[in-house]
Short mmCIF file of C-alpha atoms in Angstrom, two decimals:
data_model
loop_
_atom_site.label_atom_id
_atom_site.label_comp_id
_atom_site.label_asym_id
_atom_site.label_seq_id
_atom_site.Cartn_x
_atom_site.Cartn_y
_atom_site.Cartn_z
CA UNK A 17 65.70 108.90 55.89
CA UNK A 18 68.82 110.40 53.74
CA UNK A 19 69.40 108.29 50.25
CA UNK A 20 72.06 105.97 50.15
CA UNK A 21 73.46 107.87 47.06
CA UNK A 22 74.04 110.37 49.57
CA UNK A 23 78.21 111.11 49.57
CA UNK A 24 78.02 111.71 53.53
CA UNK A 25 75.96 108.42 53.97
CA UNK A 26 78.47 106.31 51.58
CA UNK A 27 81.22 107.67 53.90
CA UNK A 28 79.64 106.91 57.00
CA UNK A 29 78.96 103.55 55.70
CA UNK A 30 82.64 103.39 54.68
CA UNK A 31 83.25 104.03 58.17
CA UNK A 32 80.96 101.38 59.84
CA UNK A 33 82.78 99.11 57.80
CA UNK A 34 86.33 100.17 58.96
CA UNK A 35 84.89 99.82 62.49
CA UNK A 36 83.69 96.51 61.77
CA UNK A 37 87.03 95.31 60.64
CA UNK A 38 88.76 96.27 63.35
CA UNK A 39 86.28 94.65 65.81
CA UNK A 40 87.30 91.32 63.91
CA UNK A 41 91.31 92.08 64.08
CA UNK A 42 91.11 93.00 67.71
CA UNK A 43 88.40 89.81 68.34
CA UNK A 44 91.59 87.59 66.13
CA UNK A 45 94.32 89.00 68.54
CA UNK A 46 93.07 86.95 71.29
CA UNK A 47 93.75 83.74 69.04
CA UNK A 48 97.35 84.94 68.36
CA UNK A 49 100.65 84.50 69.84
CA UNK A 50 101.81 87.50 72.88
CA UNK A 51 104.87 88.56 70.46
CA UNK A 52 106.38 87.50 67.15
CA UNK A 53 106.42 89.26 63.97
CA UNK A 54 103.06 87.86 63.01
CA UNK A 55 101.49 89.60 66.40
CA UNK A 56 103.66 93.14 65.36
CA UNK A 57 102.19 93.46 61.65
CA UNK A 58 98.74 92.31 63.09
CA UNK A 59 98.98 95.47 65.78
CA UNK A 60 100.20 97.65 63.30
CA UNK A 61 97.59 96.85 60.85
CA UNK A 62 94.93 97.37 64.13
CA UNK A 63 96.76 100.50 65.04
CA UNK A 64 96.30 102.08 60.99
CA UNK A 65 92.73 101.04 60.79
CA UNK A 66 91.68 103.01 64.15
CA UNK A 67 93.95 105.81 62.61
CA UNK A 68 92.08 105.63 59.64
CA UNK A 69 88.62 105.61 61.25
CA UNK A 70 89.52 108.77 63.47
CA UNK A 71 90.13 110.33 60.23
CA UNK A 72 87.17 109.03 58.34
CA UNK A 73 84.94 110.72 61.70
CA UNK A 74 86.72 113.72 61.18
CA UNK A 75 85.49 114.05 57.27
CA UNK A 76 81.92 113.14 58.43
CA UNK A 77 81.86 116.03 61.11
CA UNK A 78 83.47 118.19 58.71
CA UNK A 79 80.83 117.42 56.02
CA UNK A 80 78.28 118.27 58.39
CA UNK A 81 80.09 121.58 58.87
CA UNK A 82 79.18 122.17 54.90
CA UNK A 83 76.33 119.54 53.48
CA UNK A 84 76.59 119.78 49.77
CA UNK A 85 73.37 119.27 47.64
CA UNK A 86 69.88 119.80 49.40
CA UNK A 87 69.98 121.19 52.61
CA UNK A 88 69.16 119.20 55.59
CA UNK A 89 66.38 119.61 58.14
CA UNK A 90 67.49 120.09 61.76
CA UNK A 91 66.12 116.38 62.87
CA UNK A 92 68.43 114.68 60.13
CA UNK A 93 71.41 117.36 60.93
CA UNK A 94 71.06 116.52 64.92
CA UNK A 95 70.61 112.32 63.65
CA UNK A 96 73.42 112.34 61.80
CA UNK A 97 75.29 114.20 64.53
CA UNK A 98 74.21 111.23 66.93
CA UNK A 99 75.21 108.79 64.24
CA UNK A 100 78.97 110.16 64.15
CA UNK A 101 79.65 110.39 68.26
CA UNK A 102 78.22 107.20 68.53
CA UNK A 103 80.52 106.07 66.51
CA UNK A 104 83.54 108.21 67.70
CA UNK A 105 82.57 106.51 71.11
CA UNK A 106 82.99 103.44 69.13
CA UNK A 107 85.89 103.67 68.00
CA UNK A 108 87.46 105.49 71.29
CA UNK A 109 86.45 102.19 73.42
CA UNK A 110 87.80 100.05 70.61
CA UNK A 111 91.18 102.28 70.85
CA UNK A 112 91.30 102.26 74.87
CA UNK A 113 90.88 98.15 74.18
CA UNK A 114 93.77 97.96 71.81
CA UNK A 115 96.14 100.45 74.38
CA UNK A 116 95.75 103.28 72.20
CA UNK A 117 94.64 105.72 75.27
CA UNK A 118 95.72 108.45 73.59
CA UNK A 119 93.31 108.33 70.50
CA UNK A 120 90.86 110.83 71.63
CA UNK A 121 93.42 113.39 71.98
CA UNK A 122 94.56 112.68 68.38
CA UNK A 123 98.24 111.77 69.38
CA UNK A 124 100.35 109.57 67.26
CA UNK A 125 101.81 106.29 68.49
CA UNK A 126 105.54 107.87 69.04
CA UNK A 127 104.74 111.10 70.78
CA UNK A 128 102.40 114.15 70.71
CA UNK A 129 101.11 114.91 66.86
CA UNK A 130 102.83 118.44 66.06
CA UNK A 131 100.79 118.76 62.84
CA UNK A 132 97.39 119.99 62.36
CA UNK A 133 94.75 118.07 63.60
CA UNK A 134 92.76 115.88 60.83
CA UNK A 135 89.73 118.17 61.40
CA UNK A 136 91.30 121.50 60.27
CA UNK A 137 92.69 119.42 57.67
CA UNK A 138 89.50 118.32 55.78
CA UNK A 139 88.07 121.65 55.61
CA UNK A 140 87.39 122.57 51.96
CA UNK A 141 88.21 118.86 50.82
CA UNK A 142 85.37 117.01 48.70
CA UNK A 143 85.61 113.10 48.57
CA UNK A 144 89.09 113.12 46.20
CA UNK A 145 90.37 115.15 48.71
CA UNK A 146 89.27 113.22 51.54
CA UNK A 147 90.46 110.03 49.94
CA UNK A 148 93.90 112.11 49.10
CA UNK A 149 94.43 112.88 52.97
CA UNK A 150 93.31 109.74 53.82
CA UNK A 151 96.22 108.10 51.49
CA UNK A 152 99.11 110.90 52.79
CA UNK A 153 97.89 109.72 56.90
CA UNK A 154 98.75 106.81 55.72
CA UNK A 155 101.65 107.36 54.06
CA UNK A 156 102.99 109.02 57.11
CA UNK A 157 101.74 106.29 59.54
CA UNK A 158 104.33 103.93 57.56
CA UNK A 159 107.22 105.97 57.81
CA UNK A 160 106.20 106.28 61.71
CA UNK A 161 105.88 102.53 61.89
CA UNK A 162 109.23 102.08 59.76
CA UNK A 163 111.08 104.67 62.03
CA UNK A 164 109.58 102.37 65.13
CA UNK A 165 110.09 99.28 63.81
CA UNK A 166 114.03 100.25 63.07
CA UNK A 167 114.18 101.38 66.95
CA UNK A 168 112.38 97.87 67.84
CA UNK A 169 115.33 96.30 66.19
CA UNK A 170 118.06 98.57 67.31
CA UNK A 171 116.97 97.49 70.58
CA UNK A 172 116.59 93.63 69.97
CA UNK A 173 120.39 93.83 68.63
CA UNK A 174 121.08 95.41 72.14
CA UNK A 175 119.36 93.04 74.14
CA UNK A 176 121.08 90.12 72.59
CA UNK A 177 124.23 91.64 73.21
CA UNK A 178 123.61 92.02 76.78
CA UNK A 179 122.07 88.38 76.47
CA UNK A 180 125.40 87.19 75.32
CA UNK A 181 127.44 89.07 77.72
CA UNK A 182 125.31 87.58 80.82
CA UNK A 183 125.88 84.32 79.07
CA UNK A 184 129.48 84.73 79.37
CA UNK A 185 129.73 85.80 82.68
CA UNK A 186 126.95 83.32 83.97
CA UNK A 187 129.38 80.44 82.59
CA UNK A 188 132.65 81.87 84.24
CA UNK A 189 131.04 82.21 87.65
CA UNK A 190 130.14 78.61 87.11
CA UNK A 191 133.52 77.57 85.85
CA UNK A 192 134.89 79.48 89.11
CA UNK A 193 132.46 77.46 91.36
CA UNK A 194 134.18 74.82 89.71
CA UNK A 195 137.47 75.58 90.97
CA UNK A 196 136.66 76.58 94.03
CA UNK A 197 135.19 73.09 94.78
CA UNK A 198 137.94 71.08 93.51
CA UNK A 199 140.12 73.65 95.46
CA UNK A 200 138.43 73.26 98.82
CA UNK A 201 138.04 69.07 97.70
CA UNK A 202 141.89 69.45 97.93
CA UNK A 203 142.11 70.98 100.56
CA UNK A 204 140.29 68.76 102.44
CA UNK A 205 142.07 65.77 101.41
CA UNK A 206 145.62 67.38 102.13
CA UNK A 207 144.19 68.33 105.94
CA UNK A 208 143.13 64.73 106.10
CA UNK A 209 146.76 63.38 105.15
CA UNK A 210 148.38 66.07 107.85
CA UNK A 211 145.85 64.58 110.15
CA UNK A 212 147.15 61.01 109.91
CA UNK A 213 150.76 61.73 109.47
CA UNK A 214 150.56 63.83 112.63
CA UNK A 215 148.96 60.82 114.66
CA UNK A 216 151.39 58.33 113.04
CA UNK A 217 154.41 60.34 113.78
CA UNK A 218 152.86 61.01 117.60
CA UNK A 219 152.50 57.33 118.05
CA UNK A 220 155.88 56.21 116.38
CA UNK A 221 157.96 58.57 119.11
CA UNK A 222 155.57 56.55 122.28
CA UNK A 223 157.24 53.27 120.81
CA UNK A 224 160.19 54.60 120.25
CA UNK A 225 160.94 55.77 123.91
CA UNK A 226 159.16 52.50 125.36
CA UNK A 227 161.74 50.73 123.45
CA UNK A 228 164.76 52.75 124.66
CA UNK A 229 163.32 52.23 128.09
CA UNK A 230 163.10 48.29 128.25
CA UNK A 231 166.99 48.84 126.49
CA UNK A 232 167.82 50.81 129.33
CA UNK A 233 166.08 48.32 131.97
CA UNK A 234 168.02 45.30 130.18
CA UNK A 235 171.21 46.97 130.00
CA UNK A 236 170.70 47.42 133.71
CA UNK A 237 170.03 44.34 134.91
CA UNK A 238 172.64 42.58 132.95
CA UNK A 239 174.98 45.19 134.78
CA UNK A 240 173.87 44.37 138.44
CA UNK A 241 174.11 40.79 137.20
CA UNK A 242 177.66 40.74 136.43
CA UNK A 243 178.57 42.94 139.19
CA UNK A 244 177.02 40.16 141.68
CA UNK A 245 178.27 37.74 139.18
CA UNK A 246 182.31 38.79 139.25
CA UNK A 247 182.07 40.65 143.01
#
């Protein structure tokens, strides 16, 4: 069993612990809300700890590569070997359960990584170095997650835009639903009116000619009557 004063056993350790931590942050995400700001930092934070961990494997393999002090038998070289896949598997599954599919390839969160990949990048570091590279990945995961988070808002602005605009044109098809009901109300009410007038003015012309007709008969009869009458 290696010492615990051992540099590559403090920095697996260190890495346990990472993978611990982000255990709990993915195990608090189910508490949280789907979106908000709160839910964003917590991914982010999520996202930089797995990046962190990929990079912390990457210094253990690469110590393995070169063990400094007293050299190691083959049984601890092939245990310690187990020790760090186990844990890449680890923290793959834990990626794969936070989206991050693209982890074992060693992609960043905004595209394909163009630089070098973290393992050529330890070579010939010692622990200073290590915790050097560590701090630049870092460094460069914020100005990835500041370049993101601009785009994220970029967006937002353009979605309430387009929020606004379907606003507007939501209220003036309502306002034209409006009209057109009052219009066809109208409409209604003025076919209604030519209805009645029609059968009022239909009927007035029937009295009107049964009038001139009893007229006519009177007139008639009061004719033959003075013809019989003066004859």
């Amino acid at each position: 069993m290696a010492s615990s004063s051992d540099p590559w056993v403090k920095e697996y350790n260190e890495a346990v612990k990472i993978a611990d931590d982000i255990n709990a942050m993915i195990s608090e995400r189910s508490s949280m809300p789907a979106s908000g700001p709160e839910t964003q930092r917590h991914a982010s934070a999520t996202r930089r700890k797995i990046t962190i961990l990929g990079t912390r494997l990457d210094g253990l393999q690469s110590l393995l590569s070169r063990p400094a002090g007293k050299p190691l038998t083959e049984k601890e070289m092939n245990r310690r070997k187990d020790m760090v896949a186990n844990l890449r598997s680890k923290a793959n599954q834990m990626a794969s359960a936070f989206n991050m599919s693209n982890f074992a390839n060693r992609d960043s969160l905004l595209g394909p990584e163009v630089k070098p990949d973290a393992m050529s990048r330890t070579v010939g570091l010692d622990n200073s170095g290590l915790v050097g590279l560590q701090r630049q990945i870092m460094k460069e995961q914020d100005e990835d997650l500041e370049k993101l988070e601009e785009t994220v808002v970029s967006t937002k602005h353009i979605a309430l835009a387009v929020n606004e605009e379907l606003d507007l044109q939501t209220r003036l098809i309502d306002d034209l639903d409006t009209h057109v009901d009052v219009t066809d109300s109208r409409l209604r009410r003025v076919q209604k009116n030519l209805a009645i007038l029609t059968k009022r003015t239909g009927g007035g012309c029937s009295c009107m000619c049964m009038l001139l007709s009893v007229i006519g008969i009177v007139i008639l009869v009061v004719a033959i009557y003075l013809l019989i009458k003066y004859l």
